[in-house]
Backbone as ProteinMPNN parsed JSONL, in Angstrom:
{"seq_chain_A": "MTSSLTTTDVRERLHTLVVIDVRTPGEYAGGHLPGAHNIPLDDLQNALPTLREASGRGDLLMVCASGNRSQNAGATLSRNGIPAASLEGGTAAWATAGGELHRPATTTATTWAMDRQVRLTAGSLVLLGLLLGQVAHPAFQLLSVGVAAGLVYSALSNSCAMATLLGKLPWNRTGRAALDDTLAALRNH", "coords_chain_A": {"N_chain_A": [[85.159, 84.201, 107.543], [88.364, 84.177, 106.214], [89.895, 82.248, 103.705], [93.095, 80.59, 103.473], [95.997, 80.504, 101.429], [98.85, 78.611, 100.586], [102.305, 79.352, 99.73], [103.039, 77.562, 97.769], [100.551, 76.77, 96.721], [99.751, 79.24, 95.641], [101.778, 79.738, 93.771], [101.212, 77.76, 91.869], [98.717, 78.618, 91.008], [98.861, 81.287, 90.313], [98.528, 82.597, 87.822], [95.807, 82.538, 87.497], [94.711, 83.997, 89.497], [93.446, 87.045, 90.967], [95.408, 89.333, 92.223], [95.655, 91.232, 95.102], [97.413, 93.62, 96.71], [97.634, 94.767, 99.894], [99.298, 96.442, 101.25], [101.123, 99.475, 102.169], [101.789, 102.054, 99.698], [104.58, 102.523, 99.544], [105.68, 100.174, 100.629], [104.694, 98.343, 98.777], [106.023, 99.224, 96.474], [108.552, 98.417, 97.135], [108.667, 95.765, 96.462], [106.603, 93.323, 95.105], [104.154, 90.686, 94.518], [104.083, 89.211, 91.263], [102.012, 90.894, 88.952], [100.344, 91.985, 90.882], [97.893, 94.183, 92.262], [97.874, 97.317, 93.833], [96.1, 98.131, 96.567], [95.846, 99.811, 99.263], [95.163, 98.87, 102.669], [93.776, 100.86, 104.091], [92.322, 102.059, 102.058], [90.519, 100.229, 101.225], [87.697, 100.111, 101.622], [86.754, 102.005, 99.768], [87.247, 100.665, 97.445], [85.574, 98.494, 97.283], [83.268, 98.073, 95.47], [84.574, 97.684, 92.979], [86.227, 95.531, 93.596], [84.299, 93.604, 94.08], [83.272, 93.266, 91.482], [85.623, 92.298, 90.246], [85.988, 89.892, 91.585], [84.137, 88.295, 90.408], [85.321, 87.616, 88.065], [87.56, 86.181, 88.647], [89.4, 84.403, 91.212], [90.051, 86.169, 94.196], [93.074, 87.148, 95.719], [94.408, 88.192, 98.64], [97.165, 90.058, 99.769], [99.863, 90.842, 101.94], [102.604, 92.036, 103.944], [103.156, 90.066, 105.951], [100.865, 88.571, 106.33], [98.941, 89.318, 108.2], [97.558, 91.841, 107.758], [96.39, 91.186, 105.316], [94.643, 89.172, 106.073], [92.889, 90.698, 107.627], [91.88, 92.334, 105.597], [90.636, 90.39, 104.028], [88.646, 89.595, 105.804], [87.093, 91.916, 105.887], [86.224, 91.976, 103.229], [84.768, 89.577, 103.197], [82.688, 90.181, 105.011], [81.307, 91.826, 103.366], [80.315, 90.189, 101.468], [82.131, 89.288, 99.543], [84.159, 86.92, 98.214], [87.449, 85.858, 99.165], [90.91, 84.957, 99.371], [93.827, 84.615, 101.453], [97.352, 85.094, 101.357], [99.382, 82.906, 103.007], [101.711, 83.96, 105.326], [102.46, 86.075, 103.723], [104.205, 88.445, 101.549], [106.741, 88.096, 102.526], [106.983, 85.336, 103.074], [106.57, 84.438, 100.476], [108.848, 85.474, 99.1], [110.875, 84.179, 100.554], [110.359, 81.567, 99.818], [111.363, 81.585, 97.326], [109.932, 82.974, 95.445], [109.26, 85.292, 92.808], [109.666, 88.824, 92.999], [108.205, 91.805, 91.943], [109.098, 95.152, 91.034], [108.065, 98.512, 90.687], [109.012, 100.225, 87.713], [109.248, 102.959, 87.715], [109.946, 103.778, 90.21], [111.607, 105.973, 92.265], [112.443, 106.919, 94.793], [112.668, 104.893, 97.573], [110.296, 104.01, 99.909], [110.581, 103.074, 103.236], [109.945, 99.749, 104.431], [107.039, 98.922, 106.373], [107.509, 97.606, 108.859], [110.141, 98.302, 109.321], [109.913, 101.09, 109.584], [108.39, 101.161, 111.916], [110.202, 100.007, 113.757], [112.248, 101.962, 113.738], [110.842, 104.233, 114.689], [109.846, 103.329, 117.204], [112.256, 102.647, 118.529], [113.518, 105.166, 118.515], [111.741, 106.666, 120.104], [111.997, 105.321, 122.556], [114.728, 105.79, 123.151], [114.631, 108.614, 123.274], [112.915, 108.977, 125.475], [114.496, 107.853, 127.521], [116.767, 109.525, 127.412], [115.655, 112.136, 127.91], [114.694, 111.56, 130.416], [117.012, 111.461, 131.869], [118.216, 114.018, 131.54], [116.213, 115.967, 131.841], [113.699, 115.326, 133.381], [112.872, 112.629, 135.509], [110.363, 111.483, 134.989], [110.001, 111.38, 132.259], [110.926, 108.947, 131.463], [108.81, 107.296, 131.453], [107.798, 107.388, 128.907], [109.417, 105.615, 127.486], [108.721, 103.268, 128.83], [106.022, 103.104, 128.105], [106.213, 102.731, 125.311], [107.554, 100.264, 125.253], [105.615, 98.642, 126.506], [103.604, 98.868, 124.605], [104.82, 97.537, 122.448], [104.999, 94.935, 123.455], [102.257, 94.338, 123.759], [101.565, 94.53, 121.06], [102.911, 92.328, 119.97], [101.622, 90.221, 121.329], [98.952, 90.52, 120.543], [99.096, 90.457, 117.845], [98.831, 92.742, 116.311], [99.305, 96.185, 115.378], [99.37, 99.252, 116.574], [101.07, 101.399, 116.203], [102.026, 101.009, 113.602], [99.656, 101.354, 112.226], [99.179, 104.075, 112.715], [101.518, 105.195, 111.538], [101.05, 104.446, 108.943], [99.295, 106.332, 108.047], [100.728, 108.533, 107.399], [101.943, 110.908, 104.941], [103.818, 109.803, 103.002], [103.208, 107.166, 103.067], [100.752, 106.866, 102.014], [98.292, 106.354, 99.465], [97.946, 108.286, 96.608], [95.008, 109.9, 95.367], [94.756, 109.802, 92.581], [96.468, 107.679, 91.941], [95.159, 105.532, 93.18], [92.755, 105.573, 91.72], [93.783, 104.912, 89.177], [94.696, 102.321, 89.715], [92.271, 101.023, 90.337], [90.966, 101.294, 87.879], [92.653, 99.74, 86.261], [92.208, 97.297, 87.473], [89.523, 96.903, 86.882], [89.731, 96.389, 84.195], [91.084, 94.057, 84.163]], "CA_chain_A": [[86.526, 83.738, 107.709], [89.108, 84.152, 104.968], [90.731, 81.063, 103.517], [94.511, 80.881, 103.267], [96.708, 79.717, 100.436], [100.294, 78.547, 100.808], [103.086, 79.859, 98.599], [102.976, 76.533, 96.729], [99.236, 76.919, 96.087], [99.732, 80.481, 94.861], [102.679, 79.567, 92.622], [100.497, 76.947, 90.891], [97.487, 79.273, 90.543], [99.058, 82.736, 90.198], [97.995, 83.095, 86.553], [94.344, 82.576, 87.546], [94.299, 84.801, 90.649], [93.509, 88.504, 90.96], [96.2, 89.579, 93.424], [95.491, 92.565, 95.673], [98.409, 93.882, 97.747], [97.009, 95.755, 100.773], [100.318, 97.209, 101.975], [101.256, 100.878, 101.771], [102.45, 102.199, 98.4], [106.029, 102.378, 99.695], [105.972, 98.751, 100.795], [104.392, 97.73, 97.482], [107.112, 99.584, 95.562], [109.74, 97.675, 97.533], [108.594, 94.428, 95.889], [105.282, 92.705, 95.22], [103.921, 89.529, 93.658], [103.822, 89.571, 89.865], [100.632, 91.196, 88.591], [99.554, 92.476, 92.018], [97.326, 95.534, 92.253], [98.045, 97.903, 95.159], [94.976, 98.825, 97.198], [96.165, 99.791, 100.693], [94.072, 98.487, 103.564], [92.985, 102.052, 104.42], [91.489, 102.424, 100.907], [89.748, 99.053, 100.824], [86.254, 100.421, 101.566], [86.483, 102.709, 98.506], [87.453, 99.743, 96.329], [84.675, 97.331, 97.372], [82.501, 97.765, 94.248], [85.484, 97.164, 91.955], [86.66, 94.207, 94.031], [83.155, 92.708, 93.868], [83.307, 92.958, 90.045], [86.813, 91.489, 89.954], [85.811, 88.545, 92.144], [83.33, 87.544, 89.458], [86.169, 87.213, 86.936], [88.648, 85.326, 89.125], [89.542, 84.361, 92.664], [90.857, 87.238, 94.771], [94.102, 86.798, 96.697], [94.863, 89.356, 99.383], [98.563, 89.878, 100.142], [100.544, 91.917, 102.67], [103.975, 91.649, 104.276], [103.251, 88.841, 106.746], [99.59, 87.859, 106.336], [97.979, 89.872, 109.15], [96.691, 92.828, 107.1], [95.59, 90.539, 104.271], [93.543, 88.497, 106.78], [91.928, 91.76, 107.955], [91.235, 92.723, 104.338], [89.745, 89.292, 103.674], [87.483, 89.652, 106.696], [86.266, 93.026, 105.405], [85.57, 91.526, 101.999], [83.799, 88.545, 103.569], [81.525, 90.867, 105.587], [80.607, 92.472, 102.263], [79.907, 89.168, 100.516], [83.124, 89.121, 98.481], [85.085, 85.849, 98.608], [88.866, 86.125, 98.944], [91.872, 84.157, 100.139], [94.995, 85.356, 101.909], [98.61, 84.357, 101.216], [99.996, 82.596, 104.308], [103.063, 84.494, 105.482], [102.607, 87.262, 102.903], [105.323, 88.553, 100.598], [107.953, 87.577, 103.169], [107.001, 83.893, 102.808], [106.707, 84.294, 99.029], [110.251, 85.7, 98.756], [111.651, 83.11, 101.19], [110.132, 80.348, 99.036], [111.968, 81.765, 96.005], [109.013, 83.653, 94.537], [109.733, 86.527, 92.193], [109.035, 90.075, 93.415], [108.314, 92.876, 90.952], [109.205, 96.515, 91.538], [107.717, 99.459, 89.624], [110.172, 100.798, 87.031], [109.297, 104.399, 87.952], [110.257, 104.062, 91.6], [112.859, 106.706, 92.434], [112.804, 106.865, 96.216], [111.984, 103.776, 98.2], [109.816, 104.185, 101.264], [110.915, 101.914, 104.046], [108.88, 98.821, 104.794], [106.367, 99.371, 107.596], [108.155, 97.093, 110.065], [111.353, 99.109, 109.533], [109.462, 102.38, 110.098], [107.977, 100.937, 113.312], [111.41, 99.818, 114.57], [112.913, 103.264, 113.879], [110.027, 105.098, 115.549], [109.835, 102.797, 118.571], [113.603, 102.81, 119.089], [113.755, 106.598, 118.738], [110.955, 107.1, 121.262], [112.614, 104.739, 123.763], [115.944, 106.566, 123.419], [114.225, 109.955, 123.678], [112.409, 108.888, 126.849], [115.62, 107.635, 128.427], [117.6, 110.738, 127.416], [114.947, 113.196, 128.635], [114.624, 111.128, 131.813], [118.302, 111.773, 132.503], [118.578, 115.435, 131.5], [115.118, 116.875, 132.16], [112.922, 114.871, 134.528], [112.74, 111.168, 135.456], [109.047, 111.065, 134.501], [110.072, 111.134, 130.819], [111.219, 107.533, 131.241], [107.527, 106.629, 131.222], [107.643, 107.27, 127.461], [110.074, 104.353, 127.138], [107.888, 102.195, 129.378], [104.818, 103.033, 127.272], [106.556, 102.124, 124.024], [107.833, 98.853, 125.515], [104.333, 97.984, 126.748], [102.929, 98.801, 123.308], [105.453, 96.485, 121.646], [104.578, 93.643, 124.016], [100.859, 94.158, 123.365], [101.565, 94.306, 119.625], [103.31, 90.937, 119.722], [100.601, 89.309, 121.86], [97.688, 90.659, 119.811], [99.402, 90.41, 116.414], [98.355, 93.982, 115.706], [100.293, 97.227, 115.664], [98.788, 100.593, 116.516], [102.07, 102.32, 115.661], [102.018, 100.829, 112.148], [98.425, 101.978, 111.742], [99.411, 105.526, 112.72], [102.531, 105.514, 110.532], [100.434, 104.239, 107.642], [98.524, 107.514, 107.686], [101.64, 109.6, 106.989], [101.825, 111.141, 103.484], [104.627, 108.925, 102.149], [102.631, 105.826, 103.118], [99.375, 106.947, 101.514], [98.07, 106.346, 98.029], [97.28, 109.463, 96.072], [93.71, 109.567, 94.772], [94.966, 109.439, 91.178], [97.067, 106.338, 91.902], [94.099, 104.578, 93.497], [91.858, 105.537, 90.562], [94.477, 104.156, 88.133], [94.691, 100.91, 90.124], [90.898, 100.514, 90.198], [90.699, 101.196, 86.432], [93.384, 98.565, 85.78], [91.527, 96.13, 88.021], [88.283, 96.713, 86.121], [90.111, 95.863, 82.875], [91.89, 92.836, 84.382]], "C_chain_A": [[87.178, 83.626, 106.336], [89.913, 82.865, 104.876], [92.17, 81.503, 103.272], [95.073, 79.962, 102.2], [98.189, 79.74, 100.773], [101.005, 79.121, 99.592], [103.062, 78.85, 97.444], [101.655, 76.621, 95.975], [99.22, 78.125, 95.151], [100.608, 80.348, 93.623], [101.968, 78.788, 91.505], [99.318, 77.687, 90.255], [97.648, 80.752, 90.228], [98.431, 83.31, 88.934], [96.465, 83.186, 86.55], [93.814, 83.489, 88.654], [94.34, 86.292, 90.339], [94.161, 88.876, 92.289], [96.052, 91.038, 93.841], [96.47, 92.7, 96.836], [97.879, 95.022, 98.61], [98.021, 96.542, 101.604], [100.326, 98.664, 101.502], [101.952, 100.959, 100.417], [103.973, 102.035, 98.479], [106.437, 100.925, 99.843], [105.769, 98.012, 99.475], [105.536, 97.994, 96.5], [108.396, 98.83, 95.887], [109.761, 96.251, 97.02], [107.258, 93.782, 96.164], [105.175, 91.51, 94.289], [103.649, 89.996, 92.232], [102.334, 89.782, 89.608], [99.768, 91.748, 89.71], [99.103, 93.912, 91.799], [97.421, 96.08, 93.672], [96.801, 98.677, 95.581], [95.247, 98.756, 98.699], [94.934, 99.518, 101.55], [93.184, 99.679, 103.912], [92.038, 102.466, 103.294], [90.53, 101.315, 100.489], [88.253, 99.35, 100.696], [85.889, 101.095, 100.241], [86.542, 101.771, 97.305], [86.461, 98.584, 96.307], [83.865, 97.06, 96.1], [83.385, 97.156, 93.146], [85.964, 95.769, 92.319], [85.539, 93.182, 93.865], [83.101, 92.284, 92.404], [84.448, 91.996, 89.729], [86.664, 90.067, 90.465], [84.936, 87.675, 91.247], [84.133, 87.044, 88.267], [87.308, 86.291, 87.347], [88.731, 85.383, 90.633], [90.467, 85.477, 93.138], [91.848, 86.658, 95.774], [94.59, 88.081, 97.334], [96.268, 89.063, 99.901], [99.033, 91.094, 100.928], [101.945, 91.417, 102.992], [104.036, 90.29, 104.967], [101.963, 88.022, 106.791], [98.546, 88.453, 107.259], [97.019, 90.864, 108.484], [95.839, 92.182, 106.014], [94.444, 89.736, 104.886], [92.468, 89.518, 107.154], [91.166, 92.193, 106.706], [90.238, 91.65, 103.914], [88.488, 89.273, 104.524], [86.535, 90.776, 106.273], [85.517, 92.62, 104.148], [84.479, 90.506, 102.302], [82.53, 89.169, 104.146], [80.682, 91.54, 104.501], [80.247, 91.49, 101.153], [80.864, 88.942, 99.357], [84.11, 88.046, 98.925], [86.531, 86.217, 98.275], [89.694, 85.183, 99.802], [93.033, 85.065, 100.514], [96.238, 84.481, 101.732], [99.23, 84.16, 102.593], [101.422, 83.146, 104.344], [103.378, 85.679, 104.602], [103.797, 87.239, 101.949], [106.618, 88.046, 101.202], [108.075, 86.078, 102.894], [107.201, 83.625, 101.318], [108.177, 84.429, 98.617], [111.143, 84.598, 99.326], [111.531, 81.803, 100.403], [110.685, 80.477, 97.61], [111.064, 82.428, 94.987], [109.578, 84.974, 94.052], [108.96, 87.724, 92.75], [109.263, 91.113, 92.328], [108.396, 94.221, 91.665], [108.852, 97.464, 90.402], [108.982, 100.095, 89.038], [110.334, 102.275, 87.345], [109.653, 104.767, 89.384], [111.606, 104.766, 91.692], [113.328, 106.656, 93.877], [111.99, 105.748, 96.859], [111.579, 104.142, 99.618], [110.136, 102.914, 102.029], [109.695, 101.042, 104.277], [108.31, 99.24, 106.146], [107.058, 98.855, 108.848], [109.442, 97.863, 110.364], [110.999, 100.487, 110.09], [109.063, 102.257, 111.567], [109.212, 100.789, 114.196], [112.135, 101.138, 114.791], [112.146, 104.152, 114.854], [110.051, 104.621, 116.997], [111.197, 102.981, 119.234], [113.916, 104.264, 119.404], [112.995, 107.105, 119.958], [111.517, 106.546, 122.573], [113.865, 105.537, 124.138], [115.616, 107.979, 123.894], [113.721, 109.954, 125.121], [113.532, 108.713, 127.857], [116.494, 108.878, 128.543], [116.93, 111.859, 128.198], [114.791, 112.851, 130.112], [115.9, 111.452, 132.567], [118.555, 113.272, 132.592], [117.458, 116.382, 131.923], [114.386, 116.451, 133.435], [112.736, 113.361, 134.404], [111.395, 110.671, 134.903], [109.051, 110.789, 132.993], [110.397, 109.675, 130.5], [109.931, 106.728, 131.027], [107.228, 106.491, 129.727], [108.242, 105.941, 126.99], [109.254, 103.163, 127.62], [106.637, 102.01, 128.515], [105.086, 102.373, 125.924], [106.821, 100.629, 124.205], [106.531, 98.074, 125.736], [103.551, 97.838, 125.443], [103.499, 97.707, 122.421], [105.065, 95.094, 122.139], [103.137, 93.358, 123.609], [100.758, 93.84, 121.869], [101.907, 92.853, 119.289], [102.221, 89.964, 120.172], [99.309, 89.345, 121.048], [97.857, 90.524, 118.3], [98.77, 91.583, 115.677], [99.379, 95.057, 116.047], [99.68, 98.608, 115.464], [99.779, 101.584, 115.915], [102.116, 102.207, 114.135], [100.775, 101.47, 111.536], [98.595, 103.488, 111.667], [100.421, 105.934, 111.653], [101.973, 105.362, 109.123], [99.635, 105.425, 107.153], [99.405, 108.693, 107.271], [101.671, 109.711, 105.464], [102.611, 110.169, 102.611], [104.122, 107.477, 102.16], [101.222, 105.775, 102.55], [99.35, 106.902, 99.994], [97.424, 107.66, 97.634], [95.989, 109.033, 95.402], [93.876, 109.121, 93.32], [95.54, 108.03, 91.062], [96.011, 105.268, 92.204], [93.127, 104.45, 92.326], [92.474, 104.737, 89.422], [94.458, 102.658, 88.447], [93.303, 100.307, 89.934], [90.525, 100.369, 88.728], [91.402, 99.967, 85.858], [92.715, 97.281, 86.263], [90.227, 95.842, 87.278], [88.563, 96.072, 84.757], [90.896, 94.564, 82.962], [91.211, 91.636, 83.771]], "O_chain_A": [[86.606, 83.047, 105.412], [90.538, 82.442, 105.849], [92.425, 82.651, 102.907], [94.681, 78.801, 102.081], [98.721, 80.766, 101.197], [100.388, 79.35, 98.551], [103.063, 79.242, 96.277], [101.629, 76.557, 94.746], [98.739, 78.044, 94.02], [100.225, 80.795, 92.542], [102.11, 79.124, 90.329], [98.959, 77.421, 89.108], [96.663, 81.416, 89.904], [97.86, 84.4, 88.971], [95.891, 83.847, 85.685], [92.609, 83.728, 88.741], [95.165, 86.748, 89.548], [93.547, 88.75, 93.349], [96.287, 91.955, 93.053], [96.366, 91.98, 97.829], [97.693, 96.132, 98.113], [97.646, 97.231, 102.553], [99.626, 99.029, 100.558], [102.64, 100.016, 100.027], [104.582, 101.468, 97.572], [107.426, 100.49, 99.253], [106.575, 97.159, 99.102], [105.964, 97.091, 95.781], [109.235, 98.626, 95.01], [110.788, 95.582, 97.133], [106.823, 93.699, 97.312], [105.994, 91.335, 93.387], [103.054, 91.053, 92.021], [101.502, 88.96, 89.994], [98.573, 91.962, 89.511], [99.822, 94.736, 91.233], [97.081, 95.376, 94.623], [96.489, 99.733, 95.03], [94.918, 97.759, 99.342], [93.815, 99.89, 101.196], [91.967, 99.528, 104.018], [91.049, 103.154, 103.548], [89.808, 101.457, 99.502], [87.613, 98.885, 99.754], [84.847, 100.798, 99.657], [85.95, 102.056, 96.264], [86.506, 97.764, 95.39], [83.781, 95.905, 95.682], [82.972, 96.217, 92.466], [86.096, 94.912, 91.445], [85.8, 92.023, 93.544], [82.912, 91.107, 92.1], [84.258, 91.001, 89.029], [87.164, 89.131, 89.841], [84.995, 86.448, 91.324], [83.687, 86.156, 87.541], [87.952, 85.684, 86.493], [88.197, 86.298, 91.26], [91.53, 85.704, 92.56], [91.503, 85.788, 96.574], [95.124, 88.957, 96.654], [96.54, 87.973, 100.406], [98.657, 92.227, 100.629], [102.419, 90.467, 102.369], [104.867, 89.452, 104.616], [101.982, 86.881, 107.253], [97.365, 88.13, 107.125], [95.803, 90.74, 108.629], [94.692, 92.581, 105.809], [93.378, 89.63, 104.28], [91.275, 89.243, 107.017], [89.953, 92.395, 106.751], [89.125, 91.963, 103.492], [87.399, 88.974, 104.034], [85.317, 90.606, 106.299], [84.323, 92.885, 104.013], [83.391, 90.564, 101.729], [81.424, 88.743, 103.815], [79.493, 91.792, 104.694], [79.915, 91.894, 100.038], [80.455, 88.457, 98.302], [84.825, 88.235, 99.909], [86.803, 86.812, 97.233], [89.231, 84.679, 100.825], [93.194, 86.15, 99.955], [96.179, 83.268, 101.934], [99.566, 85.131, 103.27], [102.239, 82.824, 103.48], [104.465, 86.247, 104.713], [104.32, 86.183, 101.594], [107.508, 87.609, 100.472], [109.147, 85.602, 102.523], [107.916, 82.697, 100.941], [108.693, 83.595, 97.873], [112.065, 84.136, 98.653], [112.483, 81.027, 100.331], [110.496, 79.583, 96.786], [111.379, 82.45, 93.797], [110.277, 85.679, 94.78], [107.748, 87.649, 92.949], [110.384, 91.281, 91.848], [107.84, 94.405, 92.748], [109.288, 97.256, 89.269], [109.903, 100.457, 89.771], [111.443, 102.802, 87.253], [109.66, 105.947, 89.736], [112.624, 104.23, 91.255], [114.498, 106.378, 94.141], [110.771, 105.679, 96.699], [112.416, 104.536, 100.431], [109.975, 101.809, 101.512], [108.564, 101.525, 104.313], [109.009, 99.838, 106.965], [107.186, 99.601, 109.819], [109.794, 98.054, 111.528], [111.697, 101.0, 110.965], [109.36, 103.142, 112.37], [109.269, 101.38, 115.274], [112.591, 101.415, 115.901], [112.743, 104.756, 115.746], [110.253, 105.418, 117.912], [111.275, 103.426, 120.379], [114.509, 104.564, 120.44], [113.53, 107.879, 120.752], [111.51, 107.239, 123.59], [114.044, 105.914, 125.296], [116.253, 108.486, 124.817], [114.069, 110.841, 125.899], [113.531, 109.341, 128.916], [116.915, 109.245, 129.64], [117.561, 112.474, 129.058], [114.759, 113.742, 130.962], [115.867, 111.692, 133.774], [119.055, 113.753, 133.609], [117.742, 117.508, 132.331], [114.451, 117.144, 134.451], [112.472, 112.861, 133.311], [111.312, 109.549, 134.403], [108.201, 110.048, 132.499], [110.165, 109.221, 129.379], [109.961, 105.621, 130.489], [106.494, 105.589, 129.321], [107.636, 105.232, 126.187], [109.11, 102.17, 126.907], [106.242, 100.879, 128.229], [104.292, 101.559, 125.451], [106.364, 99.817, 123.4], [106.369, 96.972, 125.21], [102.914, 96.812, 125.205], [102.755, 97.022, 121.719], [104.83, 94.188, 121.34], [102.827, 92.253, 123.162], [99.968, 92.989, 121.46], [101.273, 92.235, 118.435], [101.93, 88.992, 119.475], [98.648, 88.32, 120.883], [96.873, 90.481, 117.562], [98.248, 91.438, 114.572], [100.227, 94.854, 116.915], [99.497, 99.068, 114.337], [99.382, 102.505, 115.201], [102.234, 103.223, 113.45], [100.839, 102.058, 110.457], [98.207, 104.113, 110.68], [100.205, 106.914, 110.941], [102.386, 106.078, 108.211], [99.327, 105.518, 105.965], [98.898, 109.73, 106.844], [101.45, 108.72, 104.768], [102.109, 109.748, 101.569], [104.561, 106.659, 101.351], [100.57, 104.732, 102.606], [100.279, 107.36, 99.329], [96.459, 108.096, 98.262], [95.891, 107.906, 94.918], [93.219, 108.179, 92.877], [95.141, 107.27, 90.18], [95.98, 104.222, 91.556], [92.72, 103.342, 91.977], [91.777, 103.964, 88.763], [94.233, 101.832, 87.562], [93.177, 99.195, 89.422], [89.835, 99.417, 88.362], [90.818, 99.233, 85.061], [92.666, 96.291, 85.534], [89.869, 94.683, 87.066], [87.744, 95.317, 84.233], [91.326, 94.03, 81.94], [91.733, 90.524, 83.851]]}, "name": "protein", "num_of_chains": 1, "seq": "MTSSLTTTDVRERLHTLVVIDVRTPGEYAGGHLPGAHNIPLDDLQNALPTLREASGRGDLLMVCASGNRSQNAGATLSRNGIPAASLEGGTAAWATAGGELHRPATTTATTWAMDRQVRLTAGSLVLLGLLLGQVAHPAFQLLSVGVAAGLVYSALSNSCAMATLLGKLPWNRTGRAALDDTLAALRNH"}
């Protein structure tokens, strides 16, 4: 079980924490905690040896948008004997509490946050199902029903299969070189 830290706890201890942001590179570029290293949740397994080393030099804090992915990351680390905490409410809570967000200076095009990508995709699929149901065949309306059911399940389970799938798209993935650079910086932290 991963422990949780409040925004107040993190603000007081930020200088002593090794912050790992497990969101997609696009989300990270949109604003992250000062000093955070971006290791997307999908790349976490590859980073375990480096994270184990880093945990010996300071407490690890896992961060995501709302706290769900960072809890999952913390559970993965815990299963591998690496202690870590998660920021309650993620970067959203941090920003709401007045915490500073850093953005990479080299960012030219901003990838939408994952929740925005999910809303666009889900809304588009619902509209497509309704439109095709009217002009082609009523059975296409089942697409809209399926998306609606998926959204309800997502809310009840606090998970999102659509976000997981969207996270695998090229603009949401870390390039190998970027991950290697992040791991090298983490080793020197």
